[in-house]
Coordinates of C-alpha atoms in Angstrom, one line a residue:
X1 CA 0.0 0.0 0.0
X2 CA 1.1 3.8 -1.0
X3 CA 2.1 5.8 1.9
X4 CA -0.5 8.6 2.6
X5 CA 2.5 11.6 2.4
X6 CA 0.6 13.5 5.4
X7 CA 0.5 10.4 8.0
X8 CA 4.7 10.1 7.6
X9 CA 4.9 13.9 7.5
X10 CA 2.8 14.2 10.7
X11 CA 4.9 11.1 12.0
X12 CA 8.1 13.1 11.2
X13 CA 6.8 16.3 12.6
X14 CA 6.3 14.5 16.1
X15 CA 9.6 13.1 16.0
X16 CA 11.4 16.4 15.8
X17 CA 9.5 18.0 18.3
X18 CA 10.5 14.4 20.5
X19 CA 13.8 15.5 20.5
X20 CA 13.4 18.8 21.1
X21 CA 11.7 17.8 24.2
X22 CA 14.0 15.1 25.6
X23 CA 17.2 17.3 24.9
X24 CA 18.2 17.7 28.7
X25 CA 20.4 20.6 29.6
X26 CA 21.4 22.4 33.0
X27 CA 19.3 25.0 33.6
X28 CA 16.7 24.2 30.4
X29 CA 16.2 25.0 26.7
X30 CA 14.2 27.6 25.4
X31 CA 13.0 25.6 22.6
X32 CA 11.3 23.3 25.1
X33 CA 8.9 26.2 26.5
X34 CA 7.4 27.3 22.9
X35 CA 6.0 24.3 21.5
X36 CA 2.6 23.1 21.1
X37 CA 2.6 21.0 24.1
X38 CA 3.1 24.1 26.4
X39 CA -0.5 25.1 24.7
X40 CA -2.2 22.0 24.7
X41 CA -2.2 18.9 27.0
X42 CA -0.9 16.6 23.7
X43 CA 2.1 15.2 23.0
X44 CA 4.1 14.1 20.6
X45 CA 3.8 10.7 22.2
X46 CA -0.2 10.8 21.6
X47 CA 0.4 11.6 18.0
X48 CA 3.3 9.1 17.5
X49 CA 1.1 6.4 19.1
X50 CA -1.9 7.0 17.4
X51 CA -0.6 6.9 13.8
X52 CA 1.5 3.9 14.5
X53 CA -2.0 1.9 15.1
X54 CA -3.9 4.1 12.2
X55 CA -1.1 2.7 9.9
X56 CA -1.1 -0.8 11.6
X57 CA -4.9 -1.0 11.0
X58 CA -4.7 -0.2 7.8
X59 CA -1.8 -2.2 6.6
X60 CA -2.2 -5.4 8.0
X61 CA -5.9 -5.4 7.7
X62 CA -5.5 -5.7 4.3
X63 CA -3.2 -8.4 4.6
X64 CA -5.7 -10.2 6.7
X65 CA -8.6 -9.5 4.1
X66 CA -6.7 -10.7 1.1
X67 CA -4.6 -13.6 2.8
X68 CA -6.3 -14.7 6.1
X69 CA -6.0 -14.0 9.8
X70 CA -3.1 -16.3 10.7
X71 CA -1.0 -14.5 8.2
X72 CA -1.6 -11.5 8.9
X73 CA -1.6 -12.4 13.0
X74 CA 2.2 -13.8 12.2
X75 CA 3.0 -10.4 10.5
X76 CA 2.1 -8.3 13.0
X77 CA 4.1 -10.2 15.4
X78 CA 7.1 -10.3 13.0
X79 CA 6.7 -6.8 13.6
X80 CA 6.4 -6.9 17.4
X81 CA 9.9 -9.2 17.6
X82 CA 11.4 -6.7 15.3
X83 CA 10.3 -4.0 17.5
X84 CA 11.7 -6.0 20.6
X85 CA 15.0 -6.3 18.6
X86 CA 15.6 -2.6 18.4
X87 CA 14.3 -1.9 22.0
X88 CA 16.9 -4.2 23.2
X89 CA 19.9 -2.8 20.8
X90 CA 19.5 0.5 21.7
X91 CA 19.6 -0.4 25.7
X92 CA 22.6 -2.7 25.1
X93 CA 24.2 0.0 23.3
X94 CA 23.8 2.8 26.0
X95 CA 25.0 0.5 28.5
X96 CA 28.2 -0.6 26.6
X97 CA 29.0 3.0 26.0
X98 CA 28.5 3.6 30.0
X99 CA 31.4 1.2 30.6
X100 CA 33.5 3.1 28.0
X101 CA 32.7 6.9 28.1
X102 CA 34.6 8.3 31.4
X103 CA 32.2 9.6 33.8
X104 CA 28.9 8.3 32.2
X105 CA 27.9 5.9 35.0
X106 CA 27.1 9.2 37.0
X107 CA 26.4 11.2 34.0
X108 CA 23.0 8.2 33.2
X109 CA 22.9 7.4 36.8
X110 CA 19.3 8.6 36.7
X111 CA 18.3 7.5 33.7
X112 CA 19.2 4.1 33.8
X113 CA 19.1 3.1 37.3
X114 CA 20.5 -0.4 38.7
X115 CA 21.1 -1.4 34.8
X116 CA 24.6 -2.5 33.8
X117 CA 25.8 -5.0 31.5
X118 CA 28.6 -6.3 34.6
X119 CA 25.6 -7.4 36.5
X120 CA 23.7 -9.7 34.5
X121 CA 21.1 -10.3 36.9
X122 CA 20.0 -6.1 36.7
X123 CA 19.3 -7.3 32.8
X124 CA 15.9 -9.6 33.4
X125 CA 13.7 -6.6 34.6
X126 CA 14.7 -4.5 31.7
X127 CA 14.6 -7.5 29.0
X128 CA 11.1 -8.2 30.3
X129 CA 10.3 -4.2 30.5
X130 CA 9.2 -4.5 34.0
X131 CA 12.3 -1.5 34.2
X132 CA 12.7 0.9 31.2
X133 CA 15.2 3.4 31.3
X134 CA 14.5 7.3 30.4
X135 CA 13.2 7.9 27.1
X136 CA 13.5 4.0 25.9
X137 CA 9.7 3.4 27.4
X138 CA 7.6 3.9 23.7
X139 CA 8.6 0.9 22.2
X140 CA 7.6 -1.3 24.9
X141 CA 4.2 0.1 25.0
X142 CA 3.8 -0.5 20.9
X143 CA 4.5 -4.2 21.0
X144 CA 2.2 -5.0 24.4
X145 CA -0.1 -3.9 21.8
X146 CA 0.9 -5.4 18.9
X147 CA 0.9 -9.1 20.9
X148 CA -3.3 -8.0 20.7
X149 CA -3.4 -6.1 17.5
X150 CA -4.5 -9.1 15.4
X151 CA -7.3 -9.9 17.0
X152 CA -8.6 -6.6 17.7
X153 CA -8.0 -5.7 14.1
X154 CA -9.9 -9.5 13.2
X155 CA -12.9 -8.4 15.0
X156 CA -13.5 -5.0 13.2
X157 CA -13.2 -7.0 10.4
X158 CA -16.2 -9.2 11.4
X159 CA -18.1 -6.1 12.1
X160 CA -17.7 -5.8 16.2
X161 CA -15.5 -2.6 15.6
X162 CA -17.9 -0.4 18.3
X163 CA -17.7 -3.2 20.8
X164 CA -13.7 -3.2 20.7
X165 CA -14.2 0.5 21.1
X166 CA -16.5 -0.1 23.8
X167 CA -14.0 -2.8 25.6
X168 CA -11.1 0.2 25.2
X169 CA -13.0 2.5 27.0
X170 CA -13.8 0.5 29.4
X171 CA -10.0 -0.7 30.2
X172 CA -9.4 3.0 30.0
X173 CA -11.7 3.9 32.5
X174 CA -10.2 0.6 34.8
X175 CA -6.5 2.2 34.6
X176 CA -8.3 5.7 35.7
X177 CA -9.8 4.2 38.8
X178 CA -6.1 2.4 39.5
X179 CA -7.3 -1.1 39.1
X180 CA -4.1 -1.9 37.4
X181 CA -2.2 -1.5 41.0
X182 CA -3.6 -5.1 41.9
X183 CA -1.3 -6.3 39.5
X184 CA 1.7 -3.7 39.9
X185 CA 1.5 -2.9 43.2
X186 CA 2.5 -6.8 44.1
X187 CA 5.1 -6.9 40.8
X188 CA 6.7 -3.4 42.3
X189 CA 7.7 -5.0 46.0
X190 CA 8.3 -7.9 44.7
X191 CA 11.0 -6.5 41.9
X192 CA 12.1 -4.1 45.3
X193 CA 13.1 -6.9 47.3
X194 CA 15.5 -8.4 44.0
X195 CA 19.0 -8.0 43.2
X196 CA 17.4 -5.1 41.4
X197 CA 16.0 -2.8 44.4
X198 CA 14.4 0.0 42.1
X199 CA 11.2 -1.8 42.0
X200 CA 8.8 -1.2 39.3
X201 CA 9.6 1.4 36.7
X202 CA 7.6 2.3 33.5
X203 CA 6.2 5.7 32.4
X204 CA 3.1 4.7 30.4
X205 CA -0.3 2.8 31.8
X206 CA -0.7 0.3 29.3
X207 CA -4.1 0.4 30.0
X208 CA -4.7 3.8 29.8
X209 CA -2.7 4.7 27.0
X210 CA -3.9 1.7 24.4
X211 CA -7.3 3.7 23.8
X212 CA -4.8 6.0 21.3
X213 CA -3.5 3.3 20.1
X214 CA -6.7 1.4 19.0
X215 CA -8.7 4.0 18.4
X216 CA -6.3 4.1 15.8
X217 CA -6.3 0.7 14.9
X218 CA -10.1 0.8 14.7
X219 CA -9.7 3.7 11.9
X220 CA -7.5 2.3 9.9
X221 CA -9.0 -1.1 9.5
X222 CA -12.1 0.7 8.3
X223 CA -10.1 3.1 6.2
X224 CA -9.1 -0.4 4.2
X225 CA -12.5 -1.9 4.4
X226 CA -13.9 1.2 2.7
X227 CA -16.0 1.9 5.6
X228 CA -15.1 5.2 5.9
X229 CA -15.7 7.8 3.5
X230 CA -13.7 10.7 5.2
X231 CA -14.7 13.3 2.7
X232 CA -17.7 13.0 3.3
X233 CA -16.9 12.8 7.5
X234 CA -15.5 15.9 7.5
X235 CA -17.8 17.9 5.5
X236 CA -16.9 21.5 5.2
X237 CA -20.4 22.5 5.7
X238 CA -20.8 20.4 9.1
X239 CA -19.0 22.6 11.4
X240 CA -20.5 21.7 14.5
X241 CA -18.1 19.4 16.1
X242 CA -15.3 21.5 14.3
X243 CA -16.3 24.3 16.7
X244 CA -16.7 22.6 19.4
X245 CA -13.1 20.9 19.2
X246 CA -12.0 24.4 19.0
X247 CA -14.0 25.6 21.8
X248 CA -12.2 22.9 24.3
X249 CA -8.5 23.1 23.2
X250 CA -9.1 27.1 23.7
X251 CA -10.6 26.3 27.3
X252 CA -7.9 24.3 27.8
X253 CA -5.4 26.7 26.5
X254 CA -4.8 28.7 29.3
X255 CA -5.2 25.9 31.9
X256 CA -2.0 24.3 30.3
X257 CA -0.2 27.6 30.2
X258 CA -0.7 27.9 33.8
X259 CA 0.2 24.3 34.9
X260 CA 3.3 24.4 32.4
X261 CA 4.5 27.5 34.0
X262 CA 3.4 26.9 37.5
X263 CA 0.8 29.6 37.5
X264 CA -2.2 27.6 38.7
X265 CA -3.1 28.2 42.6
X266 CA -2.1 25.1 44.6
X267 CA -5.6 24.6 45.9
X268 CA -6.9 24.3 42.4
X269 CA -4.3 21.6 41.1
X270 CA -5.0 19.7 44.1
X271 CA -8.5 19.1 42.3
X272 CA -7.1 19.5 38.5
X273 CA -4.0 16.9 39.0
X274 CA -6.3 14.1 39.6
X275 CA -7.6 14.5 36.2
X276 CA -4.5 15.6 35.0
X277 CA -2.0 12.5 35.1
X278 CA 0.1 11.8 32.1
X279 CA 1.0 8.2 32.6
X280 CA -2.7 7.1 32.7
X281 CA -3.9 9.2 30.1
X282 CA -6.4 11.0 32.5
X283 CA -9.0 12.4 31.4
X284 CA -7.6 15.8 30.4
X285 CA -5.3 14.1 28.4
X286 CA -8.4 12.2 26.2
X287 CA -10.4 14.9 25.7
X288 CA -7.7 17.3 24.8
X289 CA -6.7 14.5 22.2
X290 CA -9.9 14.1 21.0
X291 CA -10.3 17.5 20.3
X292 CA -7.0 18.7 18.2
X293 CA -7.3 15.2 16.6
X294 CA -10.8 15.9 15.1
X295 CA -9.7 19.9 14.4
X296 CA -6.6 18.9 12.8
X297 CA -8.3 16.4 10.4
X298 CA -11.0 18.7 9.7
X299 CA -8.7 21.6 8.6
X300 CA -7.0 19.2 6.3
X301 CA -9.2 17.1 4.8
X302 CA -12.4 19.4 4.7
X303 CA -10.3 23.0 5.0
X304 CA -9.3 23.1 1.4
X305 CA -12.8 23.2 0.1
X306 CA -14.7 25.6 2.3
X307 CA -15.9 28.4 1.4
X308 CA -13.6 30.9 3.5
X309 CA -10.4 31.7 2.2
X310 CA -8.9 31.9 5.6
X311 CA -9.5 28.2 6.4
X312 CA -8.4 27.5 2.8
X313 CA -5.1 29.4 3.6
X314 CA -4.6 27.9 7.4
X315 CA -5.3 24.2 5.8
X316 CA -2.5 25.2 2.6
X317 CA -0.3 25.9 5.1
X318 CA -0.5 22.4 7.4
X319 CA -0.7 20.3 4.2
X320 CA 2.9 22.4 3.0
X321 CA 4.2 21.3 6.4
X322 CA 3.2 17.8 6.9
X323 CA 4.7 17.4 3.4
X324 CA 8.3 18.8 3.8
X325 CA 10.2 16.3 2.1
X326 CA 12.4 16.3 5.4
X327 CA 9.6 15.5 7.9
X328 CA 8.3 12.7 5.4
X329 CA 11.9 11.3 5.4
X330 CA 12.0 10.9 8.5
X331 CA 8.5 9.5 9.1
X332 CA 8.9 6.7 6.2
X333 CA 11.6 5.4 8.9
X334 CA 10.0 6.5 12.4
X335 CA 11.2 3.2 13.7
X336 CA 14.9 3.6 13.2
X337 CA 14.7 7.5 13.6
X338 CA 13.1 7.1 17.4
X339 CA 15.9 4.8 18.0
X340 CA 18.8 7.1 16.9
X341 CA 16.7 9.7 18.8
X342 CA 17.4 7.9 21.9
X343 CA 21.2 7.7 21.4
X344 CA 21.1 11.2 20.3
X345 CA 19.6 12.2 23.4
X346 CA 21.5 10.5 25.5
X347 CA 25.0 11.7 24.2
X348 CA 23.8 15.4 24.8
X349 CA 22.7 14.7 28.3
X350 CA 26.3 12.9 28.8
X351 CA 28.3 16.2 27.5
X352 CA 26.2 18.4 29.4
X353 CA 26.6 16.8 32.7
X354 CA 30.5 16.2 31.9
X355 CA 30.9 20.5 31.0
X356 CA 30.3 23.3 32.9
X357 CA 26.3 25.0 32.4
X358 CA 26.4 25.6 28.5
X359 CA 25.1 29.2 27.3
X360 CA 21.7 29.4 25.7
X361 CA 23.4 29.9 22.7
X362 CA 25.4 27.1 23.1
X363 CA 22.6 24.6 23.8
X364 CA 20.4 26.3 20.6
X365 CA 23.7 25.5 18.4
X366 CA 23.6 21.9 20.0
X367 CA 19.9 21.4 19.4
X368 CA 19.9 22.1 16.0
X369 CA 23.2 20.1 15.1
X370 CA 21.0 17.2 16.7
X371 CA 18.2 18.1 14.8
X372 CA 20.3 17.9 11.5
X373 CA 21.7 14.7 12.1
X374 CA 18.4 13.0 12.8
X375 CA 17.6 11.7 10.1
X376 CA 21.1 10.2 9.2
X377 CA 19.6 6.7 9.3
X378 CA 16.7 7.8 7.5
X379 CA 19.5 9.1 4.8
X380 CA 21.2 5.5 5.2
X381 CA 18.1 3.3 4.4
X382 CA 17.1 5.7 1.4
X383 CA 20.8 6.0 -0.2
X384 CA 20.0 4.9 -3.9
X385 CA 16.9 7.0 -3.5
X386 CA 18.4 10.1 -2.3
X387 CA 21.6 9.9 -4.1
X388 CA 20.1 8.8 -7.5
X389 CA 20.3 11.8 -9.4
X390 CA 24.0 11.8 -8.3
X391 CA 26.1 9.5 -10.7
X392 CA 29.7 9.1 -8.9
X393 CA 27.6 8.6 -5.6
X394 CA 24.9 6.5 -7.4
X395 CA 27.2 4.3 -9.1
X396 CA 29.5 3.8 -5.8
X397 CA 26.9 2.5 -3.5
X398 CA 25.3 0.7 -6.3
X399 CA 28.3 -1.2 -6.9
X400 CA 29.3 -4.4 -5.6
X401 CA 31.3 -5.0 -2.7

């Protein structure tokens, strides 16, 4: 299946801003404080994970319909190993170069924990993602789902696609009232009283989270069943719910400029953090989603043919940047590019805590040099591509070893 340019250019977008955010430097980065998630309660994460099942949905739901479920249930988890593959490589890698690089077991202390490859026994917990380290806690999440993908994406198949959407709600609503502690509660003393004493350590409920992540699935197996017509959806002359998903972000807008700058009165947070937590997806965090999710496809898909010019113009200008040819580079190889992103990340952190506090010129220059070398692997996988038009180049990679 073609590539839809905007879903790889979205899925590139949200990588660059990734970085951007998990660049950690001594006293901040001003780049940090001006992005959208300082004006919205969504994330890159949100949008990474809910294209990766869109895409899933659609890809191997088509591999289902024309070849059966067990092939495409074994493709999916071909994917999931391969997945586990590079989630393991880049851990093994950072930990390798924490033996070598002077001072990095201090410098990752924090971000890796217990973890070290001279103690094999600190290994299990993170092999088994019971422990993730900083940053390295995405792909886990993606192939917990994938192991249920097939059949979720079976069912929509046979029609039942509003009771899996039912079913995810409800497992959301079970991680919001903290029913998932009867499990991890247990797991975190037990993994406290190991070898490896940290205990429990993950960033994302599974539980929570997975609604992005099927709600995704669940569109993009009816995208390839043809049983959405999204023109038609997002009619530019039905504007109520386009208004209304406009009307929330902007009553959330100052709300997340408060809590981002630390502006809103203790007393009311008290209240507004219970709905507020990130790792379960609280409620803030779904309806937030919900809402610049169904703006953001309206401006794109039914912006270009309203009526006013100024929708026209604002939906000209997403399509032209969901289409740079570098953010679609990068999305075409999100997999590869997260991981790099990770080592990239890492390596900054290291030099900043081995230097004195760097200048905010000085961390600006550093950000973009990281920025520019992002999508090296992306350059790597497409080298006949990219380098086609040029002949020495061409013909050199091109040629045999």
């Amino acid at each position: 299946m073609k590539r839809l340019d905007v879903i790889d250019g979205m899925r590139g977008y949200f990588l660059v801003f990734m970085l951007i955010n998990h660049l950690v430097f001594t006293g901040g980065l001003w780049l940090v404080e001006i992005n959208h998630r300082n004006l919205a309660f969504v994330e890159d994460a949100q949008g990474f994970v809910f294209l990766s099942g869109l895409l899933t949905g659609m890809v191997y739901s088509r591999k289902m319909m024309k070849d059966g479920y067990t092939v495409g249930r074994d493709k999916i988890w071909t994917r999931a190993l391969e997945l586990y593959r590079y989630a393991m490589a880049i851990i093994l890698i950072v930990l390798a170069l924490q033996l070598v690089l002077p001072g990095a077991i201090a410098a990752w202390k924090n971000w890796l924990g217990d973890a070290s490859l001279l103690d094999p026994s600190s290994l299990a917990p993170v092999a088994t993602f019971l422990v993730q380290p900083t940053f390295m806690d995405i792909l886990p999440q993606y192939i917990a789902y994938m192991v249920f993908a097939p059949i979720v994406i079976w069912l929509c198949l046979r029609g039942h696609w509003l009771g899996v959407a039912i079913g995810s709600l409800l497992v959301w609503l079970a991680a919001q009232l903290g029913l998932h502690r009867i499990v991890t509660y247990p797991l975190d003393a037990w993994l406290a009283g190991a070898p490896n004493e940290e205990g429990l350590r993950v960033s994302f409920n599974l539980l929570g989270w997975q609604i992005v992540f099927f709600a995704g699935i669940i569109a993009g197996t009816l995208t390839s069943m043809k049983k959405i017509e999204w023109q038609k959806v997002f009619d530019p002359k039905l504007t109520t719910l386009a208004w209304t998903a406009l009307a929330v972000t902007l009553f959330f807008l100052p709300l997340r400029i408060a809590t981002a700058h630390g502006f809103m009165p203790g007393f009311v947070l008290e209240k507004f953090g219970l709905m507020e937590v990130r790792a379960d997806f609280g409620p803030v965090y779904l309806i937030n989603f919900a809402a610049v999710a169904y703006g953001l496809a309206w401006i794109l898909i039914a912006g270009p043919r309203h009526d006013n010019a100024v929708i026209r113009k604002i939906a000209s200008t997403l399509t032209s940047l969901f289409t740079l040819n570098f953010l679609q580079l990068l999305g075409r190889h999100s997999l590869q590019i997260y991981v790099w992103h990770v080592l990239i990340v890492y390596a900054v952190y290291y030099i900043d805590a081995r230097t004195p506090e760097l200048s905010h010129l000085t961390k600006t220059a550093i950000t973009i040099g990281a920025l520019a070398i992002l999508a090296l692997p992306a350059l790597w996988r497409d080298r006949e591509k990219v380098f086609a038009n040029a002949p020495y180049v061409g013909s050199w990679i091109k040629t045999p070893a």
